[in-house]
PDB file of C-alpha atoms in Angstrom:
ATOM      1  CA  UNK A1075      18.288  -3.676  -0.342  1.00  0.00           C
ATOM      2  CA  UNK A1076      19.169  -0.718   2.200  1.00  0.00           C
ATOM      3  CA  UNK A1077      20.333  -1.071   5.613  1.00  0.00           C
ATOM      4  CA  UNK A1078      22.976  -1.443   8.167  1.00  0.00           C
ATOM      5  CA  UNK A1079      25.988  -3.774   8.200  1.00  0.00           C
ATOM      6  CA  UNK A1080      27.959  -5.184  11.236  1.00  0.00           C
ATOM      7  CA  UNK A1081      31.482  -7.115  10.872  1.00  0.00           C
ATOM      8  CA  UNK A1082      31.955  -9.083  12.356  1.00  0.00           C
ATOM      9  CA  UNK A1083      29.429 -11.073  13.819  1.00  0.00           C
ATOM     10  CA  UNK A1084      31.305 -12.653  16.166  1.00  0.00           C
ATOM     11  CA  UNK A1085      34.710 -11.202  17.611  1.00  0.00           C
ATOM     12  CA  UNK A1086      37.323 -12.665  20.285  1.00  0.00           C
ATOM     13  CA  UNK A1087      39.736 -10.532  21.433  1.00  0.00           C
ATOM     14  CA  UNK A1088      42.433 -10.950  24.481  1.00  0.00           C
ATOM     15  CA  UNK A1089      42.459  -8.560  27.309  1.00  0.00           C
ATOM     16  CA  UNK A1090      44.908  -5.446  26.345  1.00  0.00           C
ATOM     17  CA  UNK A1091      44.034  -5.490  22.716  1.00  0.00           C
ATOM     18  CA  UNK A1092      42.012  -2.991  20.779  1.00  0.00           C
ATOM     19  CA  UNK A1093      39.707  -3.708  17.985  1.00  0.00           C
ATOM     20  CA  UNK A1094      37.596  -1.936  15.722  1.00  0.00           C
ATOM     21  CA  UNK A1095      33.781  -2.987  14.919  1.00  0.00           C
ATOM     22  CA  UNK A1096      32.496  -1.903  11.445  1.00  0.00           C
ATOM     23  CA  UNK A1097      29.364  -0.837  10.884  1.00  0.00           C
ATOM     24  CA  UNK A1098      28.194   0.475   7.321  1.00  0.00           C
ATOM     25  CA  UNK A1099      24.842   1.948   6.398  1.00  0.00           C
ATOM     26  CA  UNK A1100      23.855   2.389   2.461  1.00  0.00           C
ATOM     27  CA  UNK A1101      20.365   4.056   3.527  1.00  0.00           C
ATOM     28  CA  UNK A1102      21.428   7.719   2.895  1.00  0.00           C
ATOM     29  CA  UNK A1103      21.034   7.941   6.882  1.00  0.00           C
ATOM     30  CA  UNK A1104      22.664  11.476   8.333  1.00  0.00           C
ATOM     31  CA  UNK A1105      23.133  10.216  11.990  1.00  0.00           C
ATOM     32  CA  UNK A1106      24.541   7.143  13.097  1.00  0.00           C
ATOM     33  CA  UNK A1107      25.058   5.173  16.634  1.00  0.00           C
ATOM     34  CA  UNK A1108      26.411   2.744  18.348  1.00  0.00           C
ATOM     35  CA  UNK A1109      24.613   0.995  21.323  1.00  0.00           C
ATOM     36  CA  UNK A1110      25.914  -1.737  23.644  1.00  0.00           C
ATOM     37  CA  UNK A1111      23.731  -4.577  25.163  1.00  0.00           C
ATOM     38  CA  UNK A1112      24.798  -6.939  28.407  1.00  0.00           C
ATOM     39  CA  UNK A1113      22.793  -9.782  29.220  1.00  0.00           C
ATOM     40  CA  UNK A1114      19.049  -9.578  30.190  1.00  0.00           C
ATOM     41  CA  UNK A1115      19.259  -5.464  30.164  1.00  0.00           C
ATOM     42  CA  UNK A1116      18.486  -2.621  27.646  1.00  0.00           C
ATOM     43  CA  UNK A1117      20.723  -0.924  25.092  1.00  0.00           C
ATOM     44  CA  UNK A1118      23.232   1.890  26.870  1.00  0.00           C
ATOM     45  CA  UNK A1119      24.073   4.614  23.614  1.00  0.00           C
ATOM     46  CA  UNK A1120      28.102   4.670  23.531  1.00  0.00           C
ATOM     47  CA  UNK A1121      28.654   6.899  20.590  1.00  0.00           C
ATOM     48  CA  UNK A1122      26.957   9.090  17.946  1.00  0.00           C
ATOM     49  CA  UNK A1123      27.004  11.148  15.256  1.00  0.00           C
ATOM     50  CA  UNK A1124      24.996  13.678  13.229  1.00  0.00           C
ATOM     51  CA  UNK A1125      27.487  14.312  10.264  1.00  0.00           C
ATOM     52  CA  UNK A1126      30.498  13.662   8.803  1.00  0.00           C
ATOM     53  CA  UNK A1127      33.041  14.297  11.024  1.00  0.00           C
ATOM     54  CA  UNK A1128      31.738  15.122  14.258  1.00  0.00           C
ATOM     55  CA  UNK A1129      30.697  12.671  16.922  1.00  0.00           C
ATOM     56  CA  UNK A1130      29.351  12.903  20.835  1.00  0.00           C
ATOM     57  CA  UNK A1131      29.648  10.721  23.510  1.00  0.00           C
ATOM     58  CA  UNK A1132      26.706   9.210  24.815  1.00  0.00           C
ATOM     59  CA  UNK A1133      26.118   7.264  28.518  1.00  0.00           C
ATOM     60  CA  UNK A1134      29.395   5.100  28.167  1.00  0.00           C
ATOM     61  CA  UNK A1135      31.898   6.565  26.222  1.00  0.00           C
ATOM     62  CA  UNK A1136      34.738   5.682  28.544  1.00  0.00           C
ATOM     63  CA  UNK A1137      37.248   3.033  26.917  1.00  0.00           C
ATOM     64  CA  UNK A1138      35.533   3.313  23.178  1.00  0.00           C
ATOM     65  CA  UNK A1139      36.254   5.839  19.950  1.00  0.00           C
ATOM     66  CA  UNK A1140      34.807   6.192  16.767  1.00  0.00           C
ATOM     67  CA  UNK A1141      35.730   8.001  13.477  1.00  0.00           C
ATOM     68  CA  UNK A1142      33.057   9.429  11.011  1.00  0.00           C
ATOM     69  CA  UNK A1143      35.653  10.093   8.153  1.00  0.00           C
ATOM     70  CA  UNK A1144      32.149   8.658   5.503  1.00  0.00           C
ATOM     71  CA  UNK A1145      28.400   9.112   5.908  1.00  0.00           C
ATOM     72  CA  UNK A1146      28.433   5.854   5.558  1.00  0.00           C
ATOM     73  CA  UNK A1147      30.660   4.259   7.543  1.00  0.00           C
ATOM     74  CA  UNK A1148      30.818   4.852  11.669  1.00  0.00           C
ATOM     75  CA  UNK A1149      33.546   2.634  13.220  1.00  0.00           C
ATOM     76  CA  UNK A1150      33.792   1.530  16.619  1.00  0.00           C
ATOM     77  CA  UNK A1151      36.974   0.359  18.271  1.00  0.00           C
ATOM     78  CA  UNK A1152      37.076  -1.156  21.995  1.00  0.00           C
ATOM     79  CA  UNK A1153      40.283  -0.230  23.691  1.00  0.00           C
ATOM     80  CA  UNK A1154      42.329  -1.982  26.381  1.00  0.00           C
ATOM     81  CA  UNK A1155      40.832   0.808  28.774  1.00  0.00           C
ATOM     82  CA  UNK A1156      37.179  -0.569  29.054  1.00  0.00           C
ATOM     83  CA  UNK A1157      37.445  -2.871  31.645  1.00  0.00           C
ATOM     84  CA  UNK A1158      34.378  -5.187  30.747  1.00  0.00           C
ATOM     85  CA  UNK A1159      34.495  -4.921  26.875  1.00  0.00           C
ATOM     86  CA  UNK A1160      32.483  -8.623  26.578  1.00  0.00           C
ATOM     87  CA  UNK A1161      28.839  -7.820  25.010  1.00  0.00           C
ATOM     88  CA  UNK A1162      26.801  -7.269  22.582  1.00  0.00           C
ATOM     89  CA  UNK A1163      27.538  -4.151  20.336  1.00  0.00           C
ATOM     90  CA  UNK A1164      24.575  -2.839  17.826  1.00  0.00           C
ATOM     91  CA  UNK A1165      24.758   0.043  15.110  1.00  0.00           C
ATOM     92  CA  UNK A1166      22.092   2.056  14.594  1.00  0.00           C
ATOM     93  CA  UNK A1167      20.987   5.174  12.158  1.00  0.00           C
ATOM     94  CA  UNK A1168      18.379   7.789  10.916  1.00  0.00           C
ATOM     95  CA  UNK A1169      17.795  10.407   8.980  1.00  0.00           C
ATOM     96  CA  UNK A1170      17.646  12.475  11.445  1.00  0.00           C
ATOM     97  CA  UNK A1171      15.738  15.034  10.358  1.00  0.00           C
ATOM     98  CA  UNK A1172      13.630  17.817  11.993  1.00  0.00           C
ATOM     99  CA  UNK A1173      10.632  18.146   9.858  1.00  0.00           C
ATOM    100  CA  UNK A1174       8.878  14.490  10.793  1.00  0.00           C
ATOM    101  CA  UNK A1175      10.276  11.672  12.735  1.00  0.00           C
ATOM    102  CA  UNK A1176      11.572   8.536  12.112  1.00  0.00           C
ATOM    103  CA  UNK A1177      12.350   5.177  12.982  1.00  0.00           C
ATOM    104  CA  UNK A1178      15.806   4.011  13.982  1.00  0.00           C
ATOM    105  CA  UNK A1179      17.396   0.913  11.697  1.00  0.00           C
ATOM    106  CA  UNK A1180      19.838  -1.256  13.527  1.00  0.00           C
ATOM    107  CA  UNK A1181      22.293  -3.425  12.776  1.00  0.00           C
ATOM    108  CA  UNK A1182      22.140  -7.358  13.812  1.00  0.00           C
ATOM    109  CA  UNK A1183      25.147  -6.759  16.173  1.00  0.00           C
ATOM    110  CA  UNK A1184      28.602  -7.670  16.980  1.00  0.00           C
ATOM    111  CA  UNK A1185      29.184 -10.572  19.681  1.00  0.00           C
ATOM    112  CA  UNK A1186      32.404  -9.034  21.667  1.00  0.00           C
ATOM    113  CA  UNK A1187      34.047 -11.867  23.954  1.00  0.00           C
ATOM    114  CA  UNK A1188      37.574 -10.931  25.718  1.00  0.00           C
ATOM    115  CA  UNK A1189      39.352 -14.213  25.876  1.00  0.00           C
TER     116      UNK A1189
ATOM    117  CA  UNK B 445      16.867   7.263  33.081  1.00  0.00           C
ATOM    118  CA  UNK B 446      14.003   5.257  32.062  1.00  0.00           C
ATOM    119  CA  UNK B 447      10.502   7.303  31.221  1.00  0.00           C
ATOM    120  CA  UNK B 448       8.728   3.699  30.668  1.00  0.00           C
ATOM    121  CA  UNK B 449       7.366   1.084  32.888  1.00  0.00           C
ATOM    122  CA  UNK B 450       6.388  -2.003  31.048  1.00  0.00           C
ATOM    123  CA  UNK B 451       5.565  -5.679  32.796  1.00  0.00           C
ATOM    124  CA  UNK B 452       8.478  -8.377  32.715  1.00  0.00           C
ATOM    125  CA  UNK B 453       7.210 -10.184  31.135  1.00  0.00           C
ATOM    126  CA  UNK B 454       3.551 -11.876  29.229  1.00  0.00           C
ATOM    127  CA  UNK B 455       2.489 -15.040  27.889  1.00  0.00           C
ATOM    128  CA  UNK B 456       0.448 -14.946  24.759  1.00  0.00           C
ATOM    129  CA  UNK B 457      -1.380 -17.646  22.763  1.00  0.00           C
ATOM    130  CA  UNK B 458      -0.521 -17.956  19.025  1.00  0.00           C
ATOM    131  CA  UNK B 459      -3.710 -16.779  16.464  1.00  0.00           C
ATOM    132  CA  UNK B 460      -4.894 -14.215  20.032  1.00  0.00           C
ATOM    133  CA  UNK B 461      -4.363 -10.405  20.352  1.00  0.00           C
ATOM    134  CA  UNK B 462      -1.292  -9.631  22.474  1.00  0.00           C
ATOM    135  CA  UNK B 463      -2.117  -6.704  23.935  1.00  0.00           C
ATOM    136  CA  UNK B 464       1.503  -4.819  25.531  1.00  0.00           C
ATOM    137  CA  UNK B 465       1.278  -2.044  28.109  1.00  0.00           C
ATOM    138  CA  UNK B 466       3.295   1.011  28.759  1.00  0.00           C
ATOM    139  CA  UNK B 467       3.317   3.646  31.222  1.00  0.00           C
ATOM    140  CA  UNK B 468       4.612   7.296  30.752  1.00  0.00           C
ATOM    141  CA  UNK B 469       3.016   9.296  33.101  1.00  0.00           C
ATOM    142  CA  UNK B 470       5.841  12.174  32.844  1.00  0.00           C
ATOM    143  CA  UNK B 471       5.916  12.585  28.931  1.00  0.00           C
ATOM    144  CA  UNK B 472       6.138  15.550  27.930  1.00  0.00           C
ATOM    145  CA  UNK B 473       4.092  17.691  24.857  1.00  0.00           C
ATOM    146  CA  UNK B 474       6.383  17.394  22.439  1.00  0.00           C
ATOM    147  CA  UNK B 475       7.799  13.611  22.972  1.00  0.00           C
ATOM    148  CA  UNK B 476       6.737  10.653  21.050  1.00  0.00           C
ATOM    149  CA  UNK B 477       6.273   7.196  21.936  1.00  0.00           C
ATOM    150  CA  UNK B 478       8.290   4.334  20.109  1.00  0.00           C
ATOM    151  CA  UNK B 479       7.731   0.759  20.023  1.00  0.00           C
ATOM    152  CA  UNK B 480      10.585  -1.601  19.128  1.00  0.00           C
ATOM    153  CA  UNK B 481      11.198  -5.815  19.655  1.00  0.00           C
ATOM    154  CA  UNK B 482      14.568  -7.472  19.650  1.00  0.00           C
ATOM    155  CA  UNK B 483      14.443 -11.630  18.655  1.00  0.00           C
ATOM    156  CA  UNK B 484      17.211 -12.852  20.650  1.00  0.00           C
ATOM    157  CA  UNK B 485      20.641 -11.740  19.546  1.00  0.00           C
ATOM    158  CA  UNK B 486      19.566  -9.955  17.141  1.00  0.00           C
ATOM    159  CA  UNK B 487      19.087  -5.965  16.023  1.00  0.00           C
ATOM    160  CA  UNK B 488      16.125  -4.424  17.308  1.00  0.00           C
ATOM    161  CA  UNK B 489      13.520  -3.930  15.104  1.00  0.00           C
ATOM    162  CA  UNK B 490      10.901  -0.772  14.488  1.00  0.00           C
ATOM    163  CA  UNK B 491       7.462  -1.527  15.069  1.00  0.00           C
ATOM    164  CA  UNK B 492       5.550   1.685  15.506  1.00  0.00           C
ATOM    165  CA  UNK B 493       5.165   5.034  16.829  1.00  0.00           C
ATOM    166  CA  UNK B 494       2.944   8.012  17.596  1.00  0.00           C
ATOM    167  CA  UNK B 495       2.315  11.755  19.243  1.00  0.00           C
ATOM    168  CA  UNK B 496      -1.368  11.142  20.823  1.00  0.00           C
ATOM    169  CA  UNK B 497      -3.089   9.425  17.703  1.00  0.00           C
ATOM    170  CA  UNK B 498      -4.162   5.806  17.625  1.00  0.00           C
ATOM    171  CA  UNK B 499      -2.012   4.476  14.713  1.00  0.00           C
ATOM    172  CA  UNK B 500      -1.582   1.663  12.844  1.00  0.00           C
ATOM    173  CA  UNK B 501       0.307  -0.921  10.396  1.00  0.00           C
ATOM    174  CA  UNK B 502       1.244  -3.723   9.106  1.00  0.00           C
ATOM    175  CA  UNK B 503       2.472  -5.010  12.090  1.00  0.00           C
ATOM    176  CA  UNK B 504       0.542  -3.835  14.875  1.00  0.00           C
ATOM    177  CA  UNK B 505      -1.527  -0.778  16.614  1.00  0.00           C
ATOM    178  CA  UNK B 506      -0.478   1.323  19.308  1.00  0.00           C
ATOM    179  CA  UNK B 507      -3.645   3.086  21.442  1.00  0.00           C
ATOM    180  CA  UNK B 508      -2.058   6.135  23.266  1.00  0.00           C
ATOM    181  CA  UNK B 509      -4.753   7.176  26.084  1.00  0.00           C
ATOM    182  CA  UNK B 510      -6.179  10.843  26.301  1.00  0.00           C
ATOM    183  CA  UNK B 511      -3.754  11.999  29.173  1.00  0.00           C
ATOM    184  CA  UNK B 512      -0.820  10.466  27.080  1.00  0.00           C
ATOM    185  CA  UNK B 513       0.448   8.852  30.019  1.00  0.00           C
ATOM    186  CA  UNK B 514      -0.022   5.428  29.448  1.00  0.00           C
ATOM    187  CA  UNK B 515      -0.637   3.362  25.846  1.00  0.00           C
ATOM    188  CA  UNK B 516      -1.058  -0.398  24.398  1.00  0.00           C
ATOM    189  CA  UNK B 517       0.773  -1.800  21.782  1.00  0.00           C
ATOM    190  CA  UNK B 518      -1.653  -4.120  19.856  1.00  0.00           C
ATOM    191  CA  UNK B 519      -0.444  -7.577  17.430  1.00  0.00           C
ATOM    192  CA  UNK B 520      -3.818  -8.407  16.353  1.00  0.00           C
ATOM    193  CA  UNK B 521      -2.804 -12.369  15.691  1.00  0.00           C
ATOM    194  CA  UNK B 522       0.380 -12.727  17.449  1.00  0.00           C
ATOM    195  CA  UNK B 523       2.331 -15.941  15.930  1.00  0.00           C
ATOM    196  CA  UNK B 524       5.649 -17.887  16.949  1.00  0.00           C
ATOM    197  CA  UNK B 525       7.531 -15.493  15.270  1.00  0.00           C
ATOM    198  CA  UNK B 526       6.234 -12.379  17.452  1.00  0.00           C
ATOM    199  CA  UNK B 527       8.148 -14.051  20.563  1.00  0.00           C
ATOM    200  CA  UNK B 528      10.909 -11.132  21.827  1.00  0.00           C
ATOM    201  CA  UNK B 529      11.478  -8.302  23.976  1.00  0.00           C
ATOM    202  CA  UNK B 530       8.988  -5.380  23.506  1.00  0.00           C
ATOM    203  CA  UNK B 531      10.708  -1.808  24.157  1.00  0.00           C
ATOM    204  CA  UNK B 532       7.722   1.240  24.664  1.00  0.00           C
ATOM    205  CA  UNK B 533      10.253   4.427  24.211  1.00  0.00           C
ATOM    206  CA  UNK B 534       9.745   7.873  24.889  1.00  0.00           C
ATOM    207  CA  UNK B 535      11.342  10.665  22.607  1.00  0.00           C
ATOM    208  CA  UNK B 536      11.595  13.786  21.897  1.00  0.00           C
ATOM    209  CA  UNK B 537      11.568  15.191  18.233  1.00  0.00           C
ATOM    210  CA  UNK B 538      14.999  16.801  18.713  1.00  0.00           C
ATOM    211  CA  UNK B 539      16.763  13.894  21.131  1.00  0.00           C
ATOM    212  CA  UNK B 540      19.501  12.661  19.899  1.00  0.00           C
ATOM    213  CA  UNK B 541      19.091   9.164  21.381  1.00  0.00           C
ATOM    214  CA  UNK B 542      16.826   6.239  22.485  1.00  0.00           C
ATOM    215  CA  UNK B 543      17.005   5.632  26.099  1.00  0.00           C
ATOM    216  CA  UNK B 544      15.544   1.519  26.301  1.00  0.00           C
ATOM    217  CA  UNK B 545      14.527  -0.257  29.649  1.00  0.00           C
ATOM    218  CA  UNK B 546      14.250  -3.783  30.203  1.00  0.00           C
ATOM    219  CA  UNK B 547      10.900  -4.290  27.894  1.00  0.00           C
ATOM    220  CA  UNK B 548       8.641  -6.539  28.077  1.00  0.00           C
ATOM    221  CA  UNK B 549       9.663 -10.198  27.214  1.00  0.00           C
ATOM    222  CA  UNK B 550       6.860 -11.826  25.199  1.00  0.00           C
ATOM    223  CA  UNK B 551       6.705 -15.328  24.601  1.00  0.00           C
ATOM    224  CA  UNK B 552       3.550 -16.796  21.930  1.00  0.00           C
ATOM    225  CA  UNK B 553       2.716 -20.229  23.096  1.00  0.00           C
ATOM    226  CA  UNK B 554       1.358 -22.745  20.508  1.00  0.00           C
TER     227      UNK B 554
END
């Protein structure tokens, strides 16, 4: 079946370490995203990306980067420069094309806790 | 900034018609409304969208009003499983993004 992989599900990391979040998408999908989520609020759009190699910064971009080396891979890693790193992180794609629209597919997340 | 206003929050009796509602009263012509849930700690999921048609399927119908500025989202029999937070969206075609509020938290009651 198609869709959108997160690893991993859950992920500790101590304050002044990076890590990377993989997502993975085998749905053919041109444009990619990544989203975070804090308690009892909406999703705030981090990164994205239209094609292979190129990506924008969305609303929070400070203390995050992502590579889009694959269509189907869109990695995000947390650096030791976001202050509040602890949340929930979701992937998300489409086709993102022009002629119709369509709906997003996301990821079932990645639990972040800084330990 | 958020385009939406949706309710907190609604209670909803399982086998009844949860009926959601969303206000948009600065859309725009060429912007679409999107309807997604999220089940606790989990991804959110697609439900439906639409330009100014009534549409529907499998999972529910969404009535956009004449103006455009407000619209339902409709589960016909809502069930256990339907409890989440509701999202209405507003989009462009061309935007790159979803911009989500708070929603609507929805919990079905046996």
């Amino acid at each position: 079946d198609g869709g959108i992989t997160q690893s991993p599900k859950y992920l500790f990391r101590k304050e002044g370490q990076n890590v990377t979040l993989s997502c993975e998408q085998n749905l053919n999908h041109d444009a990619m995203y990544w989203y975070r989520q804090d308690p009892g609020q909406g999703l705030r759009l981090i990164y994205y990306s239209q094609i292979v190699n190129d990506f924008q910064k969305g609303d929070i971009a400070e203390g995050y980067s992502v590579s889009r080396e694959k269509k189907e891979s869109f990695p995000l890693t947390v650096t030791s420069a976001q202050k509040n790193p602890t949340a929930f992180y979701l992937c998300a794609s489409n086709p993102d094309r022009r002629d119709r629209d369509y709906g997003y597919t996301f990821g079932s997340g990645t639990r972040l806790t800084v330990v | 900034d958020a385009k939406t206003t949706q309710p907190p929050s609604m209670d909803c009796a399982e086998g009844r018609a949860a009926n959601l509602p969303c206000n948009h009263s600065t859309i725009s012509g060429n912007e679409y409304v999107y309807w997604y849930r999220q089940i606790h700690s989990q991804g959110p999921q697609y439900i439906i969208h639409g330009l100014k048609n009534n549409e529907t399927n499998e999972m529910a119908s969404l009535i956009i009003t004449e103006d455009r500025k407000s619209s339902t989202l409709i589960l016909p029999h809502a069930t256990l499983r339907d409890t989440a937070v509701y999202y209405c969206i507003v989009r462009g075609a061309r935007d790159y993004k979803l911009s989500f509020g708070a929603g609507t938290t929805v919990t079905v009651r046996a």
